[in-house]
XYZ file of C-alpha atoms in Angstrom:
601
model
C -12.176 35.921 33.698
C -14.478 33.910 31.492
C -12.681 31.749 28.965
C -13.418 32.298 25.291
C -13.985 29.322 23.076
C -15.222 28.706 19.598
C -17.178 26.035 17.859
C -17.765 25.435 14.105
C -21.236 24.849 12.872
C -20.266 24.705 9.212
C -17.262 23.263 7.359
C -14.540 25.404 5.741
C -15.136 26.462 2.162
C -11.739 26.676 0.596
C -10.584 27.624 -2.868
C -7.017 26.906 -3.903
C -6.197 29.845 -6.274
C -4.691 28.960 -9.615
C -2.105 31.305 -11.170
C -2.949 32.422 -14.744
C -6.533 31.010 -14.605
C -8.253 33.819 -12.733
C -11.613 34.080 -14.424
C -14.464 33.098 -11.987
C -11.895 32.109 -9.352
C -11.988 34.507 -6.285
C -8.759 34.219 -4.339
C -10.495 34.184 -1.016
C -11.704 31.715 1.649
C -15.344 31.848 2.800
C -15.178 31.053 6.524
C -17.943 30.821 9.102
C -17.511 30.185 12.786
C -19.112 30.366 16.141
C -17.818 32.035 19.280
C -19.019 31.979 22.944
C -17.907 33.668 26.108
C -18.472 31.885 29.359
C -20.493 29.178 27.554
C -22.952 31.821 26.232
C -23.245 32.611 22.587
C -21.735 36.061 21.936
C -23.759 38.860 20.446
C -22.472 42.199 19.167
C -19.369 43.568 17.461
C -16.287 41.423 17.857
C -12.626 42.041 16.978
C -11.059 39.139 15.042
C -7.535 38.286 13.970
C -6.719 35.402 11.637
C -3.653 33.429 10.537
C -2.978 30.332 8.423
C -0.401 28.176 10.267
C 1.214 24.781 10.132
C 0.155 21.810 12.209
C 2.240 22.762 15.256
C 1.250 26.410 14.965
C 4.988 27.338 14.930
C 5.002 28.682 11.372
C 2.593 31.322 10.056
C 2.074 31.178 6.318
C -0.280 34.167 6.227
C -1.804 36.733 8.656
C -4.623 39.114 8.061
C -2.390 42.026 8.994
C 1.294 42.639 9.581
C 2.896 41.309 12.744
C 5.622 43.707 14.005
C 6.160 41.612 17.161
C 6.605 38.174 15.591
C 7.503 36.651 18.895
C 3.844 36.694 20.012
C 2.601 35.539 16.569
C -0.543 37.834 16.795
C -1.408 40.216 13.837
C -1.210 43.830 14.790
C -4.639 44.845 13.472
C -8.120 43.226 13.895
C -11.188 42.971 11.761
C -14.472 44.257 13.204
C -17.166 41.694 12.429
C -20.820 41.435 13.595
C -21.704 38.317 15.692
C -25.248 37.173 16.082
C -26.150 34.319 18.435
C -22.451 33.318 18.371
C -22.238 33.158 14.566
C -19.989 35.163 12.339
C -18.606 34.947 8.766
C -15.756 36.510 6.880
C -14.075 36.299 3.446
C -10.436 35.730 4.301
C -8.168 37.370 1.839
C -10.751 39.830 0.621
C -8.623 43.100 0.508
C -11.752 45.201 0.215
C -12.174 44.626 3.953
C -10.227 46.805 6.407
C -7.133 45.124 7.884
C -7.344 42.132 5.489
C -4.389 41.086 3.383
C -4.337 38.887 0.300
C -3.579 35.161 0.736
C -0.563 34.122 -1.433
C -0.905 31.130 -3.685
C 2.192 29.527 -2.114
C 0.341 29.053 1.213
C -1.373 26.003 -0.265
C 1.852 24.408 -1.414
C 1.862 23.092 2.150
C -0.132 19.868 2.674
C -1.324 20.753 6.202
C -2.700 24.261 6.676
C -4.716 25.359 9.687
C -6.742 28.393 10.561
C -5.861 30.188 13.771
C -8.261 32.736 15.188
C -7.987 35.397 17.985
C -11.115 37.114 19.399
C -11.615 40.228 21.514
C -15.073 40.823 22.946
C -14.071 44.264 24.225
C -13.924 43.127 27.798
C -11.448 40.311 28.252
C -8.812 41.362 25.652
C -7.354 39.270 22.945
C -8.069 35.515 23.340
C -6.593 32.684 21.173
C -9.439 30.378 20.158
C -8.598 26.714 20.196
C -8.097 24.363 18.562
C -6.669 25.487 15.177
C -8.877 24.163 12.433
C -7.456 22.249 9.462
C -8.517 23.489 5.986
C -9.898 21.141 3.376
C -10.490 21.908 -0.316
C -14.027 22.114 -1.656
C -16.031 24.373 -3.988
C -14.034 25.682 -6.904
C -11.199 23.350 -6.138
C -13.488 20.370 -6.466
C -14.754 21.618 -9.840
C -11.280 21.110 -11.342
C -11.852 17.357 -11.187
C -15.021 17.619 -13.302
C -13.643 19.428 -16.401
C -15.303 17.568 -19.414
C -12.875 15.420 -21.414
C -11.591 17.384 -24.371
C -12.925 20.716 -23.116
C -9.629 22.473 -23.148
C -8.645 23.014 -26.815
C -5.602 24.487 -28.446
C -7.546 27.783 -28.858
C -7.773 28.052 -25.075
C -3.965 27.862 -24.683
C -1.725 30.731 -25.498
C 1.263 29.953 -27.746
C 3.856 28.153 -25.589
C 1.470 28.019 -22.629
C 1.461 24.279 -22.415
C 5.274 24.127 -22.102
C 5.510 27.106 -19.695
C 3.122 25.425 -17.309
C 4.696 22.022 -17.269
C 6.473 21.561 -13.855
C 9.812 19.727 -14.116
C 9.188 15.983 -13.676
C 5.445 16.415 -14.131
C 4.989 14.412 -17.352
C 4.558 10.694 -16.746
C 4.249 7.912 -19.240
C 0.489 8.014 -19.210
C 0.544 11.582 -20.414
C 2.679 10.927 -23.459
C 0.487 9.705 -26.376
C 2.152 8.636 -29.685
C 5.114 10.956 -29.235
C 2.921 14.029 -28.342
C 1.482 15.229 -25.066
C -1.993 13.926 -24.587
C -4.511 13.715 -21.715
C -8.192 12.990 -21.453
C -8.855 16.576 -20.550
C -7.094 18.049 -23.562
C -8.691 17.998 -27.000
C -6.803 15.890 -29.547
C -3.470 17.666 -30.294
C -4.341 20.686 -28.188
C -1.209 20.722 -26.071
C 1.009 19.380 -28.804
C 0.040 22.226 -31.098
C 1.342 24.678 -28.549
C 4.696 22.983 -27.987
C 7.514 24.487 -29.978
C 9.984 22.000 -31.621
C 12.604 21.072 -28.985
C 10.751 22.727 -26.197
C 10.353 19.672 -24.025
C 13.561 18.617 -22.226
C 14.441 15.730 -19.858
C 13.863 17.826 -16.783
C 10.107 18.010 -17.640
C 9.628 14.262 -17.809
C 8.940 12.288 -14.641
C 11.380 9.447 -13.943
C 10.618 6.556 -16.242
C 8.006 8.459 -18.255
C 9.614 7.834 -21.748
C 10.263 4.220 -20.902
C 6.636 3.734 -19.689
C 5.369 5.159 -22.953
C 7.696 2.911 -25.058
C 6.644 -0.178 -23.055
C 2.945 0.737 -23.577
C 3.660 0.613 -27.280
C 5.446 -2.736 -27.120
C 8.810 -1.044 -27.450
C 11.852 -0.714 -25.200
C 14.174 2.158 -24.498
C 17.026 -0.362 -24.216
C 18.126 -1.993 -27.490
C 18.792 -5.736 -27.719
C 22.096 -6.511 -25.981
C 21.906 -3.245 -24.004
C 22.996 -3.234 -20.306
C 21.246 -1.437 -17.489
C 22.365 -0.845 -13.925
C 20.192 -1.733 -10.976
C 20.737 -0.509 -7.424
C 19.160 -3.694 -6.066
C 20.387 -7.254 -6.490
C 18.066 -9.948 -7.925
C 15.839 -7.246 -9.548
C 12.537 -9.208 -10.137
C 11.147 -6.585 -12.554
C 14.149 -6.815 -14.841
C 14.159 -10.594 -14.730
C 10.461 -10.680 -15.570
C 11.186 -8.380 -18.534
C 13.624 -10.984 -19.892
C 16.917 -9.384 -18.712
C 19.649 -11.606 -17.337
C 22.226 -10.656 -14.692
C 25.779 -10.163 -15.831
C 27.440 -9.316 -12.549
C 28.059 -6.258 -10.396
C 30.325 -3.209 -10.334
C 31.238 -1.041 -7.370
C 32.100 2.720 -7.585
C 34.647 4.257 -5.292
C 34.179 6.994 -2.657
C 34.666 10.247 -4.524
C 35.983 13.434 -2.923
C 35.430 16.809 -4.599
C 36.559 20.221 -3.463
C 33.766 22.689 -3.606
C 33.428 26.514 -3.624
C 35.339 28.235 -0.743
C 33.084 30.132 1.602
C 33.066 33.926 1.443
C 33.241 34.018 5.227
C 36.263 33.949 7.494
C 38.027 30.733 8.450
C 36.807 29.167 11.676
C 36.459 26.085 13.919
C 34.125 25.045 16.773
C 31.261 26.606 14.727
C 27.718 25.309 14.641
C 26.045 23.787 11.579
C 22.664 22.458 10.424
C 21.209 20.919 7.212
C 17.962 22.424 5.998
C 17.177 19.845 3.404
C 18.755 21.959 0.588
C 21.516 23.969 2.200
C 24.181 23.631 4.914
C 24.190 26.630 7.298
C 27.358 27.374 9.379
C 27.515 30.148 11.969
C 29.774 31.509 14.660
C 32.879 29.789 15.886
C 36.500 30.531 16.859
C 39.152 32.690 15.241
C 37.969 35.346 17.546
C 34.314 34.988 18.650
C 32.461 35.196 15.355
C 28.865 36.263 14.629
C 29.078 35.655 10.919
C 27.958 32.713 8.906
C 26.983 31.331 5.499
C 24.622 29.066 3.636
C 26.049 26.491 1.108
C 23.862 25.068 -1.652
C 25.543 21.957 -3.020
C 23.166 21.870 -6.067
C 24.585 25.135 -7.321
C 27.962 25.034 -5.513
C 27.316 28.560 -4.128
C 27.476 30.288 -0.757
C 25.204 33.028 0.587
C 26.315 35.112 3.564
C 23.963 35.290 6.510
C 22.767 38.661 7.624
C 24.419 40.521 10.411
C 21.396 42.589 11.249
C 20.021 41.431 14.536
C 22.456 38.516 14.719
C 23.443 37.211 18.190
C 26.742 38.217 19.811
C 29.752 36.313 18.437
C 30.509 33.020 20.108
C 31.918 29.561 19.916
C 31.215 26.182 21.592
C 27.477 26.849 21.155
C 24.774 24.587 19.711
C 22.425 24.860 16.738
C 19.270 22.973 15.563
C 17.095 23.111 12.496
C 13.324 23.405 13.140
C 12.209 22.950 9.594
C 12.032 26.710 8.997
C 14.650 28.259 11.245
C 18.080 27.641 12.645
C 18.181 28.251 16.402
C 21.594 28.853 17.976
C 22.007 29.072 21.775
C 24.708 29.316 24.491
C 28.452 29.112 24.032
C 31.171 31.426 25.154
C 32.177 34.889 24.054
C 34.882 37.386 25.080
C 32.766 38.182 28.109
C 32.344 34.499 29.212
C 29.596 31.892 28.895
C 26.262 32.907 27.357
C 22.586 32.136 28.004
C 21.276 33.881 24.910
C 20.568 32.851 21.306
C 19.020 33.718 18.013
C 16.668 32.363 15.352
C 17.765 32.582 11.758
C 15.296 32.313 8.798
C 17.048 31.534 5.508
C 13.875 32.219 3.621
C 14.078 35.903 4.615
C 17.738 36.115 5.709
C 16.715 37.645 9.001
C 17.315 37.097 12.710
C 15.031 37.239 15.780
C 16.111 36.875 19.332
C 15.516 33.817 21.471
C 13.658 34.811 24.704
C 15.717 34.911 27.822
C 13.064 34.681 30.508
C 13.314 31.341 32.155
C 16.339 30.299 30.019
C 18.865 27.893 31.500
C 22.087 29.185 33.083
C 24.817 30.273 30.769
C 27.015 27.409 29.488
C 29.393 26.171 26.835
C 30.122 22.636 25.383
C 26.562 21.490 26.145
C 24.276 19.520 23.853
C 21.002 20.339 22.036
C 18.370 18.343 20.149
C 15.215 19.273 18.235
C 12.118 17.269 19.136
C 9.900 18.523 16.383
C 8.327 21.268 18.479
C 11.031 22.185 21.058
C 14.818 22.498 21.433
C 16.246 20.768 24.507
C 19.574 21.993 25.800
C 21.386 20.094 28.589
C 24.642 19.872 30.536
C 27.842 21.701 29.648
C 29.982 23.926 31.889
C 30.386 27.423 33.191
C 32.538 27.878 36.278
C 31.740 24.216 37.012
C 29.916 21.249 35.392
C 26.184 21.173 34.901
C 23.374 18.647 34.792
C 20.604 21.118 34.262
C 18.887 22.057 31.040
C 15.811 23.779 29.443
C 13.232 23.317 26.741
C 12.623 26.212 24.338
C 9.419 26.470 22.353
C 9.837 28.812 19.361
C 6.015 29.017 18.874
C 5.682 30.780 22.195
C 9.250 32.091 22.528
C 9.334 30.632 25.992
C 11.488 28.359 28.199
C 10.710 25.623 30.697
C 13.269 23.793 32.846
C 14.124 20.138 32.456
C 13.692 18.083 35.668
C 16.804 17.555 37.743
C 15.230 14.500 39.537
C 17.076 11.418 38.393
C 19.197 13.404 35.852
C 22.546 12.068 34.896
C 25.665 13.365 36.803
C 27.044 16.742 35.793
C 29.158 16.705 32.639
C 30.425 18.313 29.467
C 31.887 17.054 26.272
C 29.140 14.398 26.134
C 26.747 13.397 23.312
C 23.013 13.615 22.860
C 20.655 12.107 20.237
C 16.848 12.389 19.777
C 14.991 9.041 19.270
C 11.633 10.465 18.295
C 10.351 10.415 21.925
C 13.500 10.582 24.166
C 16.775 12.470 24.364
C 19.608 10.075 25.152
C 22.621 11.490 26.983
C 25.885 9.552 27.256
C 29.521 9.816 28.286
C 31.462 13.034 28.811
C 33.746 14.577 31.398
C 33.233 16.064 34.888
C 36.762 15.724 36.292
C 36.768 12.038 35.271
C 35.609 10.458 32.031
C 32.117 8.819 32.082
C 30.403 5.774 30.681
C 27.005 6.684 32.158
C 23.949 8.357 30.736
C 20.230 8.954 30.891
C 17.047 9.114 28.766
C 14.864 12.215 29.132
C 11.184 12.126 28.240
C 9.879 15.645 27.643
C 6.277 14.459 27.641
C 6.563 13.559 31.371
C 9.579 15.721 32.225
C 11.305 12.587 33.676
C 14.655 10.863 33.467
C 15.555 7.150 33.380
C 19.080 5.769 33.782
C 20.832 4.129 30.886
C 22.319 0.832 31.934
C 26.056 0.538 32.149
C 25.992 -3.302 31.756
C 27.865 -4.092 28.520
C 28.441 -0.360 27.778
C 31.673 0.846 26.090
C 34.448 2.147 28.369
C 34.219 5.688 29.639
C 35.204 8.531 27.274
C 34.679 12.259 26.182
C 34.701 14.100 22.890
C 33.289 11.055 21.137
C 30.411 11.031 18.612
C 26.896 9.493 18.617
C 24.338 8.894 15.885
C 20.724 7.689 15.942
C 19.863 4.893 13.456
C 16.149 4.814 13.954
C 16.405 2.002 16.549
C 19.841 2.337 18.152
C 22.290 4.903 19.365
C 25.849 4.197 18.086
C 28.710 5.816 20.043
C 32.293 5.695 18.766
C 35.726 7.047 19.291
C 36.626 9.773 21.864
C 39.359 10.124 24.408
C 40.056 8.079 27.545
C 43.673 9.138 28.165
C 44.290 7.520 24.776
C 42.422 7.851 21.523
C 39.587 5.363 21.373
C 38.955 3.027 18.385
C 35.968 1.339 19.993
C 32.302 2.022 20.298
C 28.967 0.562 21.300
C 25.308 0.239 20.175
C 22.499 1.053 22.653
C 18.833 0.034 22.254
C 16.514 2.250 24.378
C 13.590 -0.074 23.856
C 15.286 -2.802 25.820
C 17.744 -0.572 27.744
C 20.574 -2.777 26.574
C 23.903 -2.545 24.748
C 24.500 -4.847 21.822
C 26.678 -7.896 22.897
C 30.306 -7.083 22.207
C 31.500 -3.652 21.101
C 31.434 -2.161 17.598
C 33.858 -4.274 15.595
C 37.475 -3.301 15.657
C 38.290 -5.112 12.409
C 39.289 -2.688 9.727
C 38.099 0.217 11.987
C 39.708 3.637 11.472
C 42.482 4.638 13.846
C 41.352 6.077 17.226
C 40.531 9.686 17.501
C 38.427 12.359 19.276
C 36.794 15.659 18.265
C 35.997 13.990 14.964
C 32.594 14.066 13.218
C 29.991 11.315 12.500
C 26.792 11.265 10.401
C 24.127 8.675 9.745
C 23.435 8.062 6.003
C 20.315 5.885 6.457
C 22.222 2.645 6.521
C 25.700 3.440 7.684
C 27.590 5.578 10.160
C 30.297 7.604 8.556
C 33.171 9.079 10.630
C 35.895 11.478 9.394
C 38.718 13.657 10.561
C 39.501 14.488 14.201
C 42.678 14.471 16.329
C 44.655 11.442 17.439
C 46.018 8.256 16.074
C 49.259 8.472 14.190
C 48.644 12.024 13.097
C 47.254 14.839 15.319
C 45.021 16.114 12.517
C 43.461 13.321 10.568
C 42.220 13.246 6.980
C 40.921 9.679 7.091
C 37.586 8.083 7.880
C 35.408 4.955 7.508
C 31.886 3.767 7.038
C 30.354 1.462 9.658
C 27.460 -0.884 8.805
C 25.614 -2.000 11.972
C 23.746 -4.763 10.029
C 26.990 -6.588 9.406
C 29.045 -5.006 12.290
C 31.740 -4.174 9.716
C 33.842 -1.283 8.631
C 35.011 -0.078 5.201
C 37.739 2.527 5.104
C 37.009 5.626 3.031
C 38.962 6.315 -0.166
C 41.530 8.975 0.656
C 42.326 10.232 -2.901
C 41.740 13.960 -3.095
C 40.516 14.040 0.521
C 40.628 17.349 2.424
C 43.654 18.162 4.511
C 43.507 16.783 8.050
C 41.468 18.791 10.664
C 39.298 18.655 13.693
C 36.418 20.727 15.152
C 34.974 21.039 11.618
C 31.362 20.903 10.376
C 29.790 17.954 8.637
C 26.230 17.286 7.347
C 24.589 14.495 5.213
C 22.616 15.742 2.201
C 20.907 12.456 1.420
C 23.552 11.448 -1.150
C 26.810 13.035 -0.016
C 28.721 14.143 3.053
C 29.658 17.915 3.134
C 32.679 19.129 5.181
C 33.443 22.715 6.075
C 36.140 24.479 8.024
C 37.908 23.284 11.189
C 41.450 23.720 12.344
C 44.568 22.168 10.605
C 47.863 20.875 11.761
C 49.303 24.415 11.927
C 46.440 25.429 14.273
C 44.971 27.684 11.561
C 41.266 27.964 10.945
C 39.898 26.847 7.553
C 36.990 28.002 5.356
C 37.181 25.329 2.594
C 34.389 23.034 1.549
C 34.466 19.450 0.340
C 31.977 16.711 -0.519
C 32.243 12.969 -0.406
C 29.949 10.817 -2.469
C 30.143 7.266 -1.044
C 30.893 4.412 -3.383
C 28.099 1.956 -4.029
C 27.416 -1.275 -5.733
C 25.396 -1.584 -8.933
C 24.119 -4.777 -10.581
C 24.340 -5.226 -14.319
C 21.511 -6.679 -16.339
C 21.555 -7.237 -20.133
C 18.526 -7.276 -22.427
C 18.422 -10.294 -24.782
């Protein structure tokens, strides 16, 4: 069969639609392209399908027609377009055309939007034209930068319109003129005339906007003798402004109990952080197929849909793709599973993960997200495994990981993603292990991680990726480990000496660990002097030192719980307590930090 390709003889002409300002602004994209079959320009009537997708093609922002089989990503209906000498044109989003849907404004909130095209010449069937083409803004969008200064007057703004259209944080110091809102493109007083008294609040000012405006007028937001806090020591900007350093103050770690989840108590559940929410799903207390989403900004929970959800399970894995949570594997009442599901919090819906070519059923395996694929590896069924698979959600398809040079079979191990490699280390296969391997999905190959200088063998430990090192800590080796190690894949070497034992938390396993951006934070687990621990610590690899967490108001001890890092706090959910009872409580820990005090003369 001849391959179908496409070439572009003209650039995209794209308009970014603007809500409320609709006059003269058609909400469509004028697109022209070229298509050939077998290297020969096509002539005749062609059937075309269109979609606007992200850079990887895994997320569809818009399609010309509904897609009732989202697994294939192809719109159900096509547009019939004439093609002459390979050239065709279409107004994307023009709903006067058959099988053409409108393009939502929100599509262009994304910084990288690409056009995907399918073509059917009536002989070879539907063909995907490659590559996807990135869209750039021209035409009407470019005109916005040429609005004459002062052209928009108060008469052009409806009462209250200026305030209603100010995005929170959008007003910077340069847009504040003499206590009013001024900009070169607004006539004198135009916006200010439409702002009701008290209508502007702090949320509509960009950080530092008021201070910048005061400074521009030779004033200061801080009175003489006033004290400001700086997150950085030796703040050159403050010193240059005449401030002098008074000293420093350190806040304490602060625990806070948050809203209890409206879902049943559980442990050995999966969890992900989306950037705004923690999603937990599945787990024990029976084999659960329920879950919930917690938003720390509003301290509220939302229950995940049961419609189309995977069968209940525990001991499974979950990853966040940027748009979906993908869960896979685990065990249910019927045994180990090789199935999974994809959950979209935006629509509160589930779709099934394909099973063709999927790895064998397993539990207590690991999974990492590469940016385009989920890689699952290891675990156990009736025995221990050293096989795995790579799942691509864009194609809903699996491919096997190579077994050549793979680490020995194991379960209860750890895995981290470095940005180019999956690092596997430790675990159990009848004996505890201190071996591991690095898997490169680009070449489908394994390399062995050195054991020279590695920590002693263990299972049920934790591992985090710092950006340059893998830090492993804790676990079980017949006793509860208080030790750890730091591995650098660039040099295939372990840092000399183990992670410091000075001030380290007591040994434990089945605990949790997260990376904050500068520290590893461990909490909970089983072991030490108490089978269910409510203690933890922060480890700083730069100084190879520990700081124990404040335990005031800490959650009750537990293990097999969920933990995520929000960017400013650690969230903890569920787990099992000393009575062996599942939990559904939620806590947050805001780490203490040091601030430096500067006084204005």
